[in-house]
Every structure is written in C-alpha cells, then in structure tokens.
Short mmCIF file of C-alpha atoms and ligand atoms in Angstrom, two decimals:
data_model
loop_
_atom_site.label_atom_id
_atom_site.label_comp_id
_atom_site.label_asym_id
_atom_site.label_seq_id
_atom_site.Cartn_x
_atom_site.Cartn_y
_atom_site.Cartn_z
CA MET A 166 -3.74 15.10 24.92
CA THR A 167 -7.03 15.34 26.74
CA ASP A 168 -9.03 12.64 28.03
CA ALA A 169 -12.38 14.66 27.24
CA ALA A 170 -14.11 12.54 24.56
CA PRO A 171 -13.15 13.37 21.27
CA PRO A 172 -15.75 14.38 18.75
CA VAL A 173 -17.16 12.11 16.07
CA ALA A 174 -17.60 13.49 12.66
CA ASP A 175 -20.64 12.76 10.50
CA VAL A 176 -19.08 11.84 7.14
CA ASP A 177 -22.20 11.48 5.04
CA GLY A 178 -24.13 9.83 7.82
CA VAL A 179 -21.37 7.78 9.05
CA ALA A 180 -19.67 8.37 12.54
CA VAL A 181 -16.31 8.59 12.32
CA PRO A 182 -14.25 8.68 15.51
CA THR A 183 -11.57 11.90 14.99
CA GLY A 184 -9.24 10.98 18.25
CA HIS A 185 -6.40 8.70 18.84
CA LEU A 186 -7.40 5.11 20.19
CA ILE A 187 -4.81 4.54 22.84
CA GLY A 188 -4.71 1.90 25.83
CA GLY A 189 -8.45 1.34 24.45
CA ALA A 190 -9.81 4.47 24.92
CA TRP A 191 -10.50 7.44 22.48
CA VAL A 192 -8.55 10.42 23.19
CA ALA A 193 -8.35 13.81 21.86
CA SER A 194 -5.50 16.18 21.05
CA PRO A 195 -5.45 20.08 21.83
CA THR A 196 -4.84 20.72 18.08
CA THR A 197 -6.37 19.23 15.01
CA PHE A 198 -5.83 19.07 11.26
CA GLU A 199 -8.37 19.03 8.47
CA SER A 200 -9.39 16.34 6.38
CA ARG A 201 -11.11 17.40 3.17
CA SER A 202 -12.60 15.60 0.50
CA PRO A 203 -10.73 15.67 -3.14
CA LEU A 204 -14.35 15.23 -4.72
CA ASP A 205 -15.32 19.01 -3.73
CA TRP A 206 -12.01 20.43 -2.13
CA ASP A 207 -13.26 23.74 -1.06
CA GLU A 208 -16.74 22.74 0.22
CA MET A 209 -16.00 19.55 1.68
CA LEU A 210 -14.54 19.71 5.06
CA LEU A 211 -14.95 15.97 6.36
CA ALA A 212 -13.31 16.02 9.66
CA ASN A 213 -11.04 17.96 12.27
CA VAL A 214 -8.75 15.16 13.53
CA ALA A 215 -6.53 15.16 16.26
CA ARG A 216 -2.95 16.28 15.53
CA GLY A 217 -0.84 13.84 17.95
CA ASP A 218 2.51 14.95 19.14
CA GLU A 219 5.31 13.40 21.02
CA VAL A 220 3.17 13.41 24.33
CA THR A 221 0.68 11.22 22.12
CA ALA A 222 3.45 9.16 20.67
CA ASP A 223 4.82 8.18 24.15
CA ALA A 224 1.47 7.30 25.35
CA ALA A 225 0.48 4.89 22.52
CA VAL A 226 3.96 3.14 22.84
CA ALA A 227 3.49 2.93 26.69
CA ALA A 228 -0.04 1.67 25.97
CA ALA A 229 1.39 -0.91 23.51
CA VAL A 230 4.00 -2.03 26.07
CA GLN A 231 1.34 -2.34 28.62
CA GLY A 232 -1.05 -4.54 25.98
CA PHE A 233 1.76 -6.68 25.07
CA ARG A 234 1.78 -8.26 28.30
CA VAL A 235 -1.90 -9.47 27.65
CA TRP A 236 -1.99 -9.84 23.93
CA GLY A 237 1.49 -11.33 23.72
CA HIS A 238 0.25 -14.22 25.68
CA TYR A 239 -2.89 -15.08 23.82
CA SER A 240 -2.71 -18.42 22.19
CA PRO A 241 -2.81 -18.43 18.07
CA VAL A 242 -6.36 -19.89 18.44
CA GLU A 243 -7.31 -16.95 20.84
CA ARG A 244 -6.01 -14.38 18.46
CA ALA A 245 -7.39 -16.01 15.46
CA GLU A 246 -10.92 -15.56 17.08
CA VAL A 247 -10.48 -11.95 17.53
CA MET A 248 -9.18 -11.41 14.05
CA HIS A 249 -12.09 -13.54 12.32
CA ARG A 250 -14.48 -11.34 14.61
CA LEU A 251 -12.95 -8.14 12.95
CA ALA A 252 -13.05 -9.86 9.40
CA ASP A 253 -16.69 -10.45 10.19
CA LEU A 254 -17.42 -6.61 11.20
CA ILE A 255 -15.19 -5.33 8.10
CA GLU A 256 -17.61 -7.27 5.84
CA ALA A 257 -20.77 -6.01 7.61
CA ASN A 258 -19.54 -2.45 7.23
CA ASN A 259 -18.76 -2.79 3.57
CA GLU A 260 -20.69 0.23 2.30
CA GLU A 261 -19.74 2.47 5.12
CA ILE A 262 -15.95 1.91 4.66
CA ALA A 263 -16.37 2.20 0.78
CA ARG A 264 -18.29 5.73 1.26
CA VAL A 265 -15.85 7.26 3.55
CA GLU A 266 -12.74 6.08 2.00
CA CYS A 267 -14.54 7.21 -1.58
CA LEU A 268 -14.84 10.83 0.16
CA ASP A 269 -11.80 11.21 2.21
CA MET A 270 -9.47 9.93 -0.62
CA GLY A 271 -11.41 10.11 -3.79
CA PHE A 272 -10.96 6.28 -4.25
CA LEU A 273 -13.69 5.00 -6.72
CA GLU A 274 -16.83 3.92 -4.45
CA GLU A 275 -17.35 1.03 -6.62
CA SER A 276 -14.19 -0.56 -6.50
CA MET A 277 -13.98 -0.27 -2.66
CA LYS A 278 -17.39 -2.05 -2.28
CA LEU A 279 -16.70 -4.69 -4.58
CA ARG A 280 -12.85 -5.48 -4.07
CA LEU A 281 -10.87 -3.54 -1.52
CA VAL A 282 -13.14 -3.74 1.58
CA GLY A 283 -13.50 -7.54 1.04
CA ARG A 284 -9.83 -7.77 0.44
CA GLY A 285 -9.42 -6.11 3.85
CA ALA A 286 -11.40 -8.52 5.49
CA ALA A 287 -9.47 -11.26 3.69
CA ASN A 288 -6.16 -10.12 4.97
CA PHE A 289 -7.54 -10.60 8.60
CA ARG A 290 -8.96 -14.10 7.97
CA LEU A 291 -5.80 -15.34 6.07
CA TYR A 292 -3.41 -14.45 8.96
CA ALA A 293 -5.83 -15.71 11.62
CA ASP A 294 -5.87 -18.91 9.69
CA LEU A 295 -1.75 -19.03 8.88
CA VAL A 296 -0.97 -18.55 12.60
CA VAL A 297 -3.25 -21.11 13.94
CA GLU A 298 -1.98 -23.92 11.19
CA HIS A 299 1.77 -22.70 11.41
CA GLU A 300 3.76 -25.74 13.03
CA ASP A 301 7.12 -25.02 14.37
CA ARG A 302 10.00 -27.14 12.97
CA ARG A 303 11.02 -29.62 15.66
CA TRP A 304 14.03 -32.46 14.66
CA ASP A 305 16.65 -34.58 16.27
CA ALA A 306 20.31 -33.71 15.53
CA LYS A 307 23.49 -33.87 17.63
CA ASP A 308 21.72 -35.97 20.57
CA MET A 309 19.45 -33.10 20.78
CA ASP A 310 15.73 -32.59 20.42
CA ASN A 311 15.87 -29.05 18.54
CA HIS A 312 12.75 -26.82 18.79
CA VAL A 313 12.00 -23.57 16.79
CA LEU A 314 9.88 -21.19 18.69
CA ARG A 315 8.34 -18.20 17.28
CA MET A 316 8.37 -15.26 19.86
CA PRO A 317 5.91 -12.38 19.48
CA ALA A 318 8.46 -9.41 19.07
CA GLY A 319 6.63 -6.37 21.03
CA PRO A 320 5.14 -3.32 19.99
CA ALA A 321 5.27 -2.86 16.08
CA VAL A 322 4.83 0.80 14.57
CA VAL A 323 2.56 0.46 11.47
CA ILE A 324 2.98 3.40 8.99
CA THR A 325 0.49 3.66 5.81
CA PRO A 326 0.24 5.79 3.06
CA TRP A 327 -2.74 7.85 1.73
CA ASN A 328 -3.32 5.73 -1.36
CA ALA A 329 -5.69 2.93 -0.88
CA PRO A 330 -5.65 3.56 2.77
CA PHE A 331 -7.88 0.90 4.21
CA MET A 332 -6.77 -1.93 2.04
CA LEU A 333 -3.02 -1.21 2.71
CA SER A 334 -3.87 -0.72 6.56
CA THR A 335 -5.29 -4.27 7.03
CA TRP A 336 -2.43 -5.71 4.93
CA LYS A 337 0.12 -4.32 7.30
CA LEU A 338 -1.84 -4.78 10.72
CA ALA A 339 -2.98 -8.43 10.14
CA PRO A 340 0.44 -10.05 10.17
CA ALA A 341 1.59 -7.99 13.03
CA LEU A 342 -1.43 -8.61 15.38
CA ALA A 343 -1.51 -12.19 14.30
CA SER A 344 1.99 -12.70 15.48
CA GLY A 345 1.11 -11.64 19.07
CA ASN A 346 2.62 -7.99 18.66
CA THR A 347 0.64 -4.94 19.76
CA VAL A 348 0.29 -2.48 16.99
CA ILE A 349 0.58 1.43 16.88
CA HIS A 350 -1.11 2.43 13.56
CA LYS A 351 -0.37 5.98 11.98
CA PRO A 352 -2.36 6.61 8.83
CA ALA A 353 -1.36 8.96 6.43
CA GLU A 354 -2.87 12.85 7.17
CA TRP A 355 -4.16 13.07 3.86
CA SER A 356 -6.88 10.12 4.07
CA PRO A 357 -6.96 9.15 7.75
CA LEU A 358 -10.63 8.40 8.43
CA THR A 359 -11.14 4.65 7.22
CA ALA A 360 -8.21 3.76 9.73
CA ALA A 361 -10.52 5.15 12.58
CA LEU A 362 -13.29 3.07 11.55
CA LEU A 363 -11.08 -0.07 11.17
CA ALA A 364 -9.71 0.96 14.80
CA GLU A 365 -13.19 1.46 16.08
CA LEU A 366 -14.09 -2.31 14.77
CA ALA A 367 -11.04 -3.60 16.35
CA VAL A 368 -12.39 -2.47 19.84
CA GLU A 369 -15.81 -3.91 19.04
CA ALA A 370 -14.30 -7.39 17.66
CA GLY A 371 -12.65 -7.73 21.28
CA PHE A 372 -8.86 -6.68 20.88
CA PRO A 373 -7.82 -6.15 24.66
CA PRO A 374 -6.86 -2.63 25.68
CA GLY A 375 -3.08 -1.53 24.23
CA SER A 376 -3.11 -4.43 21.63
CA TYR A 377 -4.63 -2.19 18.86
CA ASN A 378 -3.76 1.50 19.10
CA LEU A 379 -4.34 4.29 16.41
CA VAL A 380 -2.84 7.57 16.49
CA GLN A 381 -3.43 10.51 14.07
CA GLY A 382 -1.29 13.02 12.76
CA ILE A 383 1.40 14.52 10.71
CA GLY A 384 4.29 12.36 9.85
CA SER A 385 7.24 14.37 10.61
CA GLU A 386 5.82 15.23 13.95
CA ILE A 387 4.23 12.05 15.43
CA GLY A 388 5.55 9.55 12.77
CA ALA A 389 8.88 10.84 13.64
CA ALA A 390 8.20 10.30 17.39
CA LEU A 391 7.12 6.82 16.95
CA VAL A 392 9.61 5.29 15.07
CA SER A 393 12.19 6.95 17.04
CA ASP A 394 10.92 5.12 20.34
CA ALA A 395 13.33 2.52 21.34
CA ARG A 396 10.57 0.34 23.22
CA VAL A 397 9.26 -0.40 19.66
CA ARG A 398 10.47 -3.73 18.30
CA ARG A 399 9.23 -3.56 14.62
CA ILE A 400 8.52 -0.70 12.22
CA THR A 401 6.42 -1.66 8.89
CA PHE A 402 6.19 1.23 6.33
CA THR A 403 4.47 1.70 3.30
CA GLY A 404 5.20 5.14 1.61
CA SER A 405 7.87 7.30 -0.41
CA VAL A 406 11.54 6.55 -0.67
CA PRO A 407 12.50 9.84 0.95
CA THR A 408 10.47 8.91 4.12
CA ALA A 409 11.84 5.75 4.23
CA ARG A 410 15.34 6.77 4.37
CA VAL A 411 14.44 8.97 7.47
CA ILE A 412 12.50 6.21 8.87
CA GLY A 413 15.23 3.66 8.08
CA LYS A 414 17.74 6.03 10.00
CA ALA A 415 15.77 5.79 13.26
CA ALA A 416 15.29 2.10 12.92
CA ALA A 417 19.00 1.63 12.54
CA GLU A 418 19.46 3.74 15.64
CA ASN A 419 17.38 1.55 17.88
CA ILE A 420 18.58 -1.74 15.90
CA VAL A 421 14.74 -2.22 14.89
CA PRO A 422 13.61 -4.60 12.09
CA PHE A 423 12.24 -2.67 9.22
CA THR A 424 10.33 -3.29 6.18
CA ALA A 425 9.42 -0.61 3.48
CA GLU A 426 7.10 -1.07 0.75
CA LEU A 427 7.97 1.98 -1.39
CA GLY A 428 7.22 3.24 -5.08
CA GLY A 429 7.54 1.69 -8.37
CA LYS A 430 8.24 3.23 -11.98
CA ASN A 431 6.82 -0.21 -13.55
CA PRO A 432 7.10 -1.23 -17.14
CA LEU A 433 4.18 -2.32 -19.16
CA VAL A 434 5.98 -4.36 -22.07
CA VAL A 435 4.07 -5.32 -25.19
CA PHE A 436 5.50 -7.76 -27.64
CA ALA A 437 4.14 -8.05 -31.25
CA ASP A 438 3.11 -11.61 -30.74
CA ALA A 439 0.52 -10.38 -27.75
CA ASP A 440 -3.14 -9.74 -28.04
CA ILE A 441 -2.58 -6.16 -28.87
CA GLY A 442 -6.48 -5.18 -28.23
CA ALA A 443 -6.14 -6.69 -24.53
CA ALA A 444 -2.67 -4.94 -24.14
CA ALA A 445 -4.12 -1.65 -25.31
CA LYS A 446 -7.04 -1.84 -22.75
CA LYS A 447 -4.83 -2.74 -19.75
CA ALA A 448 -2.56 -0.03 -20.47
CA ALA A 449 -5.44 2.38 -20.76
CA TRP A 450 -6.57 0.98 -17.41
CA GLN A 451 -3.30 2.27 -15.73
CA TYR A 452 -5.34 5.58 -15.43
CA ASP A 453 -7.70 4.04 -13.23
CA ASP A 454 -7.66 5.74 -9.85
CA SER A 455 -5.70 8.32 -11.56
CA GLY A 456 -2.64 6.31 -11.63
CA GLN A 457 -2.46 6.64 -7.73
CA VAL A 458 -1.15 2.97 -7.30
CA CYS A 459 2.32 2.02 -6.38
CA LEU A 460 1.79 -1.18 -8.86
CA SER A 461 0.58 0.88 -11.85
CA GLY A 462 2.37 0.14 -15.39
CA THR A 463 3.34 3.74 -16.01
CA ARG A 464 6.11 2.95 -18.61
CA LEU A 465 4.52 1.69 -21.81
CA LEU A 466 7.34 -0.21 -23.70
CA VAL A 467 5.67 -1.49 -27.24
CA GLU A 468 7.71 -3.54 -30.09
CA GLU A 469 8.19 -1.09 -32.85
CA SER A 470 6.43 -3.26 -35.44
CA VAL A 471 2.79 -2.52 -33.47
CA ARG A 472 3.47 0.98 -32.50
CA ASP A 473 0.66 2.36 -34.64
CA GLU A 474 -1.97 -0.19 -33.79
CA PHE A 475 -1.06 -0.21 -30.17
CA LEU A 476 -1.41 3.56 -30.03
CA GLU A 477 -4.65 3.54 -32.17
CA ARG A 478 -6.56 1.15 -29.81
CA PHE A 479 -4.73 2.87 -26.54
CA HIS A 480 -6.21 6.20 -27.56
CA ALA A 481 -9.74 4.56 -28.08
CA GLU A 482 -9.81 3.07 -24.87
CA THR A 483 -8.79 6.01 -23.23
CA ASP A 484 -11.34 8.17 -24.87
CA ALA A 485 -13.95 5.65 -23.73
CA MET A 486 -12.89 6.13 -19.94
CA VAL A 487 -15.32 8.37 -17.99
CA ILE A 488 -13.61 11.20 -15.76
CA GLY A 489 -16.05 12.15 -12.81
CA ASP A 490 -17.39 11.82 -9.46
CA SER A 491 -16.03 8.85 -7.49
CA ARG A 492 -19.37 8.23 -6.14
CA ASN A 493 -20.67 7.42 -9.41
CA THR A 494 -20.55 3.63 -10.72
CA ASP A 495 -19.67 4.67 -13.95
CA THR A 496 -16.69 6.74 -13.35
CA ASP A 497 -13.43 5.24 -14.48
CA ILE A 498 -10.89 8.25 -13.56
CA ALA A 499 -11.15 9.54 -9.76
CA PRO A 500 -9.59 12.84 -9.06
CA LEU A 501 -6.07 13.13 -7.55
CA ALA A 502 -6.34 12.89 -3.66
CA HIS A 503 -4.81 16.32 -2.84
CA PRO A 504 -4.26 19.79 -4.46
CA VAL A 505 -0.67 19.36 -3.46
CA HIS A 506 -0.42 16.15 -5.04
CA ARG A 507 -2.20 17.44 -8.36
CA ASP A 508 0.33 20.49 -8.55
CA ARG A 509 3.17 17.87 -8.23
CA VAL A 510 1.90 15.82 -11.04
CA ASP A 511 1.57 19.03 -13.15
CA GLY A 512 5.03 19.94 -12.25
CA PHE A 513 6.46 16.58 -13.83
CA VAL A 514 4.50 17.36 -16.79
CA GLN A 515 5.47 21.13 -17.16
CA ARG A 516 9.27 19.98 -16.84
CA ALA A 517 8.82 17.24 -19.41
CA ARG A 518 7.49 20.05 -22.03
CA ASP A 519 10.62 22.11 -21.09
CA ASN A 520 12.86 19.05 -21.71
CA GLY A 521 11.60 18.77 -25.06
CA ASP A 522 9.55 15.44 -24.33
CA VAL A 523 6.71 14.97 -26.44
CA ILE A 524 3.03 15.43 -24.89
CA VAL A 525 1.23 12.95 -26.98
CA ARG A 526 -2.28 13.55 -25.23
CA GLY A 527 -3.33 15.46 -22.14
CA GLY A 528 -1.00 17.37 -20.04
CA HIS A 529 -3.28 19.69 -18.27
CA LYS A 530 -5.06 20.42 -14.82
CA MET A 531 -9.02 19.86 -15.29
CA PRO A 532 -11.03 23.03 -14.46
CA ASP A 533 -13.09 23.00 -11.36
CA SER A 534 -11.92 19.74 -9.94
CA LEU A 535 -8.86 17.92 -8.83
CA HIS A 536 -8.74 15.87 -11.85
CA TYR A 537 -5.78 15.60 -14.28
CA GLU A 538 -6.17 15.03 -17.83
CA PRO A 539 -4.82 11.27 -18.58
CA THR A 540 -1.64 11.91 -20.29
CA LEU A 541 0.74 10.20 -22.47
CA ILE A 542 4.25 11.32 -22.97
CA GLU A 543 6.86 10.10 -25.61
CA PRO A 544 10.13 11.15 -23.71
CA LYS A 545 13.32 12.35 -25.52
CA SER A 546 15.40 9.88 -23.87
CA ASN A 547 15.34 7.21 -21.25
CA ASP A 548 17.10 9.49 -18.89
CA SER A 549 14.07 12.07 -18.95
CA GLU A 550 12.91 12.60 -15.49
CA VAL A 551 9.36 11.64 -16.18
CA VAL A 552 10.84 7.89 -17.23
CA GLN A 553 13.16 7.69 -14.17
CA SER A 554 10.91 9.18 -11.30
CA GLU A 555 7.72 7.98 -9.90
CA ILE A 556 4.87 10.79 -10.76
CA PHE A 557 2.05 8.77 -9.05
CA GLY A 558 -0.63 10.31 -11.16
CA PRO A 559 -2.48 9.59 -14.55
CA VAL A 560 0.71 10.16 -16.61
CA LEU A 561 2.30 7.31 -18.72
CA THR A 562 5.31 7.31 -20.79
CA PHE A 563 5.51 5.83 -24.35
CA GLN A 564 8.42 4.09 -25.79
CA THR A 565 9.41 1.63 -28.32
CA PHE A 566 11.91 -1.48 -28.70
CA ALA A 567 13.30 -3.39 -31.50
CA ASP A 568 13.68 -7.05 -29.78
CA GLU A 569 13.43 -8.60 -26.60
CA ALA A 570 16.99 -7.91 -25.47
CA GLU A 571 16.07 -4.12 -25.87
CA ALA A 572 12.87 -4.50 -24.34
CA ILE A 573 14.61 -6.40 -21.02
CA GLU A 574 17.00 -3.20 -20.92
CA LEU A 575 14.64 -0.74 -20.88
CA ALA A 576 12.32 -2.65 -18.57
CA ASN A 577 15.36 -2.84 -16.21
CA SER A 578 16.73 0.69 -16.70
CA THR A 579 15.36 2.64 -13.57
CA ASP A 580 16.45 2.29 -9.82
CA TYR A 581 13.03 0.75 -8.98
CA GLY A 582 11.98 -2.71 -9.31
CA LEU A 583 8.60 -2.98 -7.83
CA SER A 584 6.35 -4.90 -10.49
CA ALA A 585 6.33 -5.39 -14.23
CA ILE A 586 3.56 -6.40 -16.71
CA VAL A 587 4.13 -8.18 -19.98
CA TYR A 588 1.78 -9.09 -23.08
CA THR A 589 3.13 -11.76 -25.15
CA GLY A 590 1.41 -14.52 -26.94
CA SER A 591 4.52 -16.99 -26.48
CA ARG A 592 5.07 -19.07 -23.23
CA GLU A 593 8.64 -19.31 -23.60
CA ARG A 594 8.91 -15.61 -23.68
CA ALA A 595 6.74 -15.38 -20.63
CA GLU A 596 9.02 -17.62 -18.84
CA ARG A 597 12.12 -15.77 -20.18
CA MET A 598 10.87 -12.34 -18.89
CA GLY A 599 9.63 -13.75 -15.76
CA VAL A 600 13.33 -14.44 -15.16
CA GLU A 601 15.04 -11.56 -16.76
CA ILE A 602 12.98 -8.62 -15.32
CA ARG A 603 14.16 -7.07 -11.90
CA ALA A 604 10.97 -6.64 -9.98
CA GLY A 605 9.37 -8.06 -7.07
CA LEU A 606 5.89 -9.22 -9.11
CA VAL A 607 5.99 -9.85 -12.85
CA TRP A 608 2.36 -10.36 -14.11
CA VAL A 609 2.19 -11.82 -17.69
CA ASN A 610 -1.10 -11.14 -19.81
CA THR A 611 -2.80 -10.15 -16.60
CA PHE A 612 -2.57 -7.43 -13.85
CA LEU A 613 -3.26 -6.76 -10.19
CA VAL A 614 -4.25 -10.34 -9.07
CA ARG A 615 -2.19 -12.10 -6.43
CA ASP A 616 -2.59 -14.89 -3.99
CA LEU A 617 -2.44 -13.40 -0.61
CA THR A 618 0.17 -16.06 0.35
CA ALA A 619 2.48 -15.12 -2.19
CA PRO A 620 5.42 -12.87 -1.32
CA PHE A 621 4.93 -9.06 -2.31
CA GLY A 622 7.64 -6.48 -2.05
CA GLY A 623 10.23 -4.56 -4.50
CA CYS A 624 13.74 -4.81 -5.49
CA GLY A 625 16.09 -1.66 -5.49
CA ILE A 626 14.65 1.39 -3.90
CA SER A 627 11.12 -0.32 -4.24
CA GLY A 628 11.63 -1.60 -0.87
CA ILE A 629 13.26 -3.78 1.90
CA GLY A 630 11.69 -7.18 2.81
CA ARG A 631 8.82 -9.11 1.86
CA GLU A 632 5.33 -9.03 2.57
CA GLY A 633 2.35 -11.63 1.99
CA GLY A 634 1.83 -14.78 3.81
CA GLU A 635 4.38 -16.64 5.91
CA HIS A 636 6.73 -13.72 4.78
CA ALA A 637 5.11 -11.15 7.13
CA LEU A 638 4.87 -13.68 9.88
CA ASP A 639 8.62 -14.31 9.87
CA PHE A 640 9.20 -10.48 10.05
CA HIS A 641 7.08 -10.14 13.09
CA ALA A 642 8.25 -13.15 15.03
CA ASP A 643 11.40 -13.47 16.88
CA LEU A 644 12.76 -16.83 16.04
CA LYS A 645 14.30 -18.81 18.94
CA THR A 646 15.93 -22.20 18.66
CA VAL A 647 15.67 -24.38 21.76
CA MET A 648 18.15 -27.52 22.05
CA ILE A 649 17.59 -30.08 24.85
CA LEU A 650 20.02 -32.77 25.35
CA ASP A 651 18.33 -36.13 25.04
CA ASN A 652 19.34 -37.15 28.64
CA THR A 653 16.27 -35.98 30.57
CA THR A 654 14.21 -38.39 32.60
CA SER A 655 10.63 -36.93 32.96
P1 NAD B 750 5.09 9.16 2.47
O1 NAD B 750 6.37 8.73 2.52
O2 NAD B 750 4.69 10.85 2.37
O3 NAD B 750 3.98 9.13 3.80
C1 NAD B 750 3.78 7.69 4.06
C2 NAD B 750 3.50 7.80 5.67
O4 NAD B 750 4.54 8.06 6.56
C3 NAD B 750 2.44 8.65 6.00
O5 NAD B 750 1.61 8.06 7.09
C4 NAD B 750 3.11 9.88 6.59
O6 NAD B 750 2.35 10.54 7.55
C5 NAD B 750 4.43 8.97 7.17
N1 NAD B 750 5.56 9.97 7.39
C6 NAD B 750 6.26 10.82 6.68
N2 NAD B 750 7.19 11.31 7.29
C7 NAD B 750 7.50 10.38 8.26
C8 NAD B 750 8.49 10.70 9.21
N3 NAD B 750 9.50 11.36 9.39
N4 NAD B 750 8.60 9.38 10.11
C9 NAD B 750 7.23 8.77 10.31
N5 NAD B 750 6.43 8.62 9.32
C10 NAD B 750 6.36 9.49 8.49
O7 NAD B 750 3.90 8.58 1.23
P2 NAD B 750 2.73 9.11 0.57
O8 NAD B 750 3.01 9.83 -0.50
O9 NAD B 750 1.66 8.90 1.68
O10 NAD B 750 2.52 7.51 -0.20
C11 NAD B 750 2.57 7.37 -1.65
C12 NAD B 750 3.73 6.60 -1.91
O11 NAD B 750 3.80 5.05 -1.43
C13 NAD B 750 4.33 6.35 -3.03
O12 NAD B 750 5.65 6.41 -3.35
C14 NAD B 750 3.72 5.04 -3.53
O13 NAD B 750 4.43 4.16 -4.44
C15 NAD B 750 4.00 4.32 -2.09
N6 NAD B 750 3.20 3.02 -1.89
C16 NAD B 750 3.98 1.93 -2.08
C17 NAD B 750 3.03 0.76 -1.88
C18 NAD B 750 3.88 -0.52 -2.10
O14 NAD B 750 3.26 -1.44 -1.33
N7 NAD B 750 5.13 -0.67 -2.34
C19 NAD B 750 1.81 0.94 -1.64
C20 NAD B 750 1.25 2.02 -1.74
C21 NAD B 750 1.94 3.35 -1.83
#
C-alpha cells in the first residue's frame, strides 16, 4: 500500500477513484488490475484499479475496528441523518452512476437511470427509517423488567458480485451501516467502478473515518484475506456457490455469522389457463440484461396443451428484441460482462449440443461483440446440465408438463431454490403454487417487483439467511436481553 494520492480515472467524463478507501483516506496499491468495458473490450480500458493484498486487508479491518468506536456509538437518529444524505447524493448523481455502471458492466444505461440507481438510494432511506422506528421489546415476567437491546456487532465484510454491482452493494451496505456496524466493502473485480463512486459519496455524506471502507482487488487474494480476519464480526456475501463454500469455511473458523445470496435456476411455469401472450412476453424478457440476473426465470415449463401457441408468441417477442449497445435507449439485450463469462456460457451450449439436447434457437457467440444469441434449448432430459446448472447468460430451457403435479415436480427438481415465476388465470392455483414451490420468492403473473421490507433469500444451494427489511437488521445486530429484578429503589 502507498499513501500517495491514487489516480482517478476519467470514465467518459466521470472522475472515478481507483484506490481503496481506508480510514477515510484514498490509498493506492503497488499493483493494479484492468477494468475494461464489455461494450468494446479491446478498445475501452476504463481504469487501472488498485489490486489490494493481505496488507491492504489488514489495514482496512484495523480502520473498521477503529471506526467502530465512533460509528458504533452514533444514535440511530444520527446514523439515519448520514444515510439520508447519502441517498440524496445518490439521486443527485444518477446520470454519472448509470453511465459508469453501463460502461463498466454493460448494464443497460436506461434501466440504471430509471430503476436501479433510485433503488440504491431507496435502500439507504429504508434502513435509515427502519433503524429509527425500531422499538426494542420490553416486557414484565418473572418479577423482572425484561428488555431486549440491539448491539452493533462490529466490522462487517460486504462482498458483492459483478452483476448489478451498484444496486446490490447498496442493498447489503445499508443494513450493515444502519445497524451501527462499520463496513469493508469488496466489490467484484469485473465491475469495480460504481462501488468507488458510492464510497466517494459516502465520504461526502459524512460517514466518519473508518466507518465506511472500500477495498479493491481479486477475490482469491484480498477477499480471502478479509473473510479470514478474526476481527471481522459479520460477513455478508452475494455471489456464486463455489465461493460461498470457501467463505463459509472461513466464517466457521472464526465463528462469524454469514449470509450468502447465491445463484438460481428459477422456473417460469405457464399454465394453459394463463394469459399466454403476457407469459410469453415475460419469458422473452428473461433475455434482458443477457440473463445475468440471479432471479431470471431460466427454465420455461409450459403446459403441453399450449406448447405451440406459447412458442409462437415467445419467438415473436424474442425476434422483436434489440441486441445492441447498452447506451442506446432502444437496446433490450446487453453484452455479457466479460469474455471469460461469454466463453463459459458458450461452453454450456456446446456441451448441450454434444449431449443431444435440441438447440431450438440461437446457440452462438455474436461476431465483434460480447453478445450471445438469445438461446432456447429443449433438453433431452431433466438431468441435462443446462437444466440443472446456473448458466447466467441468455440461455433458457424449454420443457412441457401434463398437469399441476408434474409442474410442481419439475419446478422443484434442482438443488437451487431462489425464485419462481408462475402464470395462471386461477387464484386457487396461484395460492397452491405459492405453497408448493420451494423457493425464497414466488411471483404469480408478475416478476421482479418486491417491497424492500419483504424477506429476500434462497432455499437449498441458493443461499443462507434472509435479507430485506428487518431481516437484515436482525443479522447485523447482536441481540441482548437485560433482566432487572424489580426491587430497585431509584
Ligand atoms: P463470485 O462468487 O465469483 O464472486 C463474488 C464476489 O466474491 C466477488 O467480489 C469476488 O471477488 C469475491 N470472491 C471470490 N473468491 C473469493 C474468496 N475466496 N474469498 C472472498 N471473496 C471472494 O460470483 P460472481 O461471478 O461475481 O457473481 C455471479 C453469481 O452471483 C451468480 O451465481 C449469481 O446468481 C449470484 N448472484 C446472486 C444474487 C442473489 O441475490 N441471490 C444476486 C446477484 C448475483
């Protein structure tokens, strides 16, 4: 680590710090890694970003321990004031954040501007309000005054993935900070830049030194060092199953509570009694953002009797989607975020071909860009790799079912259980599917809307724990029960 002011990258007119924010100061590292744009991988080098190591991790945790002595004693109202100021600043910088996220990760710029930057601000507002409104339980029992207190737990490591990096970071940082914990945020190395903008805004909002720390670098290097540090008292992770296994072991070693929001292989179930046009439109919409969304309904399960009608409408909807530059407002399908990921997606399709699965549409890389053709595969069996493994690209599978029992069986037939989408015209069936599907979220006749206070998380290998509303506050607090025998005189 060096103390010389680290460079700031000019990303299409937006100044983005490329160092680590530790103890309120920006610091550089002797080595860097490249952040390139998926919009033009060879030509657009956006920034050389500090590549943190064990020394950086040690300094960041030390700063968070120090910062906890201050931030951990802020009252909920004082914390809420800073968090609302950060939300104001996020809203005021909507355009800059949207532009940098679009260039860095390839996310559709218009979606960022209209939805996700605002959602990021809303995360800070929600937790600012919740922590102020929260009333601890007090009750009389056993001749004692019983009182529950929430204690901030200490430094929290927040590790986020490369897809939707800005919104997912706010979602995890806001409850940690609202609870009085200090944070060390480690964003993904494929899309590190909007995390740097957020950290810069946090300083401007008035987070005291050491309360909000950001480190940049490679997961297996600085990420591994952070999660192994015994001074860390919470680890909250969003990413892949293999990484969760590694982090979970480190958390267990230090007896640290750990949440994991992981992948999905979510069913999109269409019954014959549904509005087939609406269902087909939503199914095609799963190609939006090139399928790089954990909640995407990637397994299309359609009642046999409406197979042809559904497929005809689905193909028409998909044909109408515009594959293009994420900066253009008419683009529906963005490029994949990284060449390694594009090749990984292609590998799944190649193996499906070799396996005898039927490629119904698409199935190829697109020339001169990181786009991949919107792909539909009819698998040879439910055991095919493309049915059972998360691909995280614009690749959907198509299967049919005879009746509701078979639909439920297929929907629940993977190790994942993050979310599900159901299309039906029957309220009774909607209720039954809500009960029977094994997933943390079930949407019926809708998709991707969620009140921020509702719990969020997965079953099976889709995760451990729940985020959202009070659930995340419970995770970040150490709850303490105080019992006072009622014989005190003053
Ligand atoms: P990943 O597991 O490769 O990386 C996630 C983060 O972990 C990155 O910041 C990375 O640097 C870090 N990391 C990697 N190795 C580490 C280690 N040994 N110790 C500490 N940190 C380490 O995941 P990804 O490819 O960035 O993200 C895609 C995955 O995330 C998909 O599976 C997707 O479904 C999932 N996801 C889940 C949700 C959800 O809410 N359930 C949301 C978005 C993405």
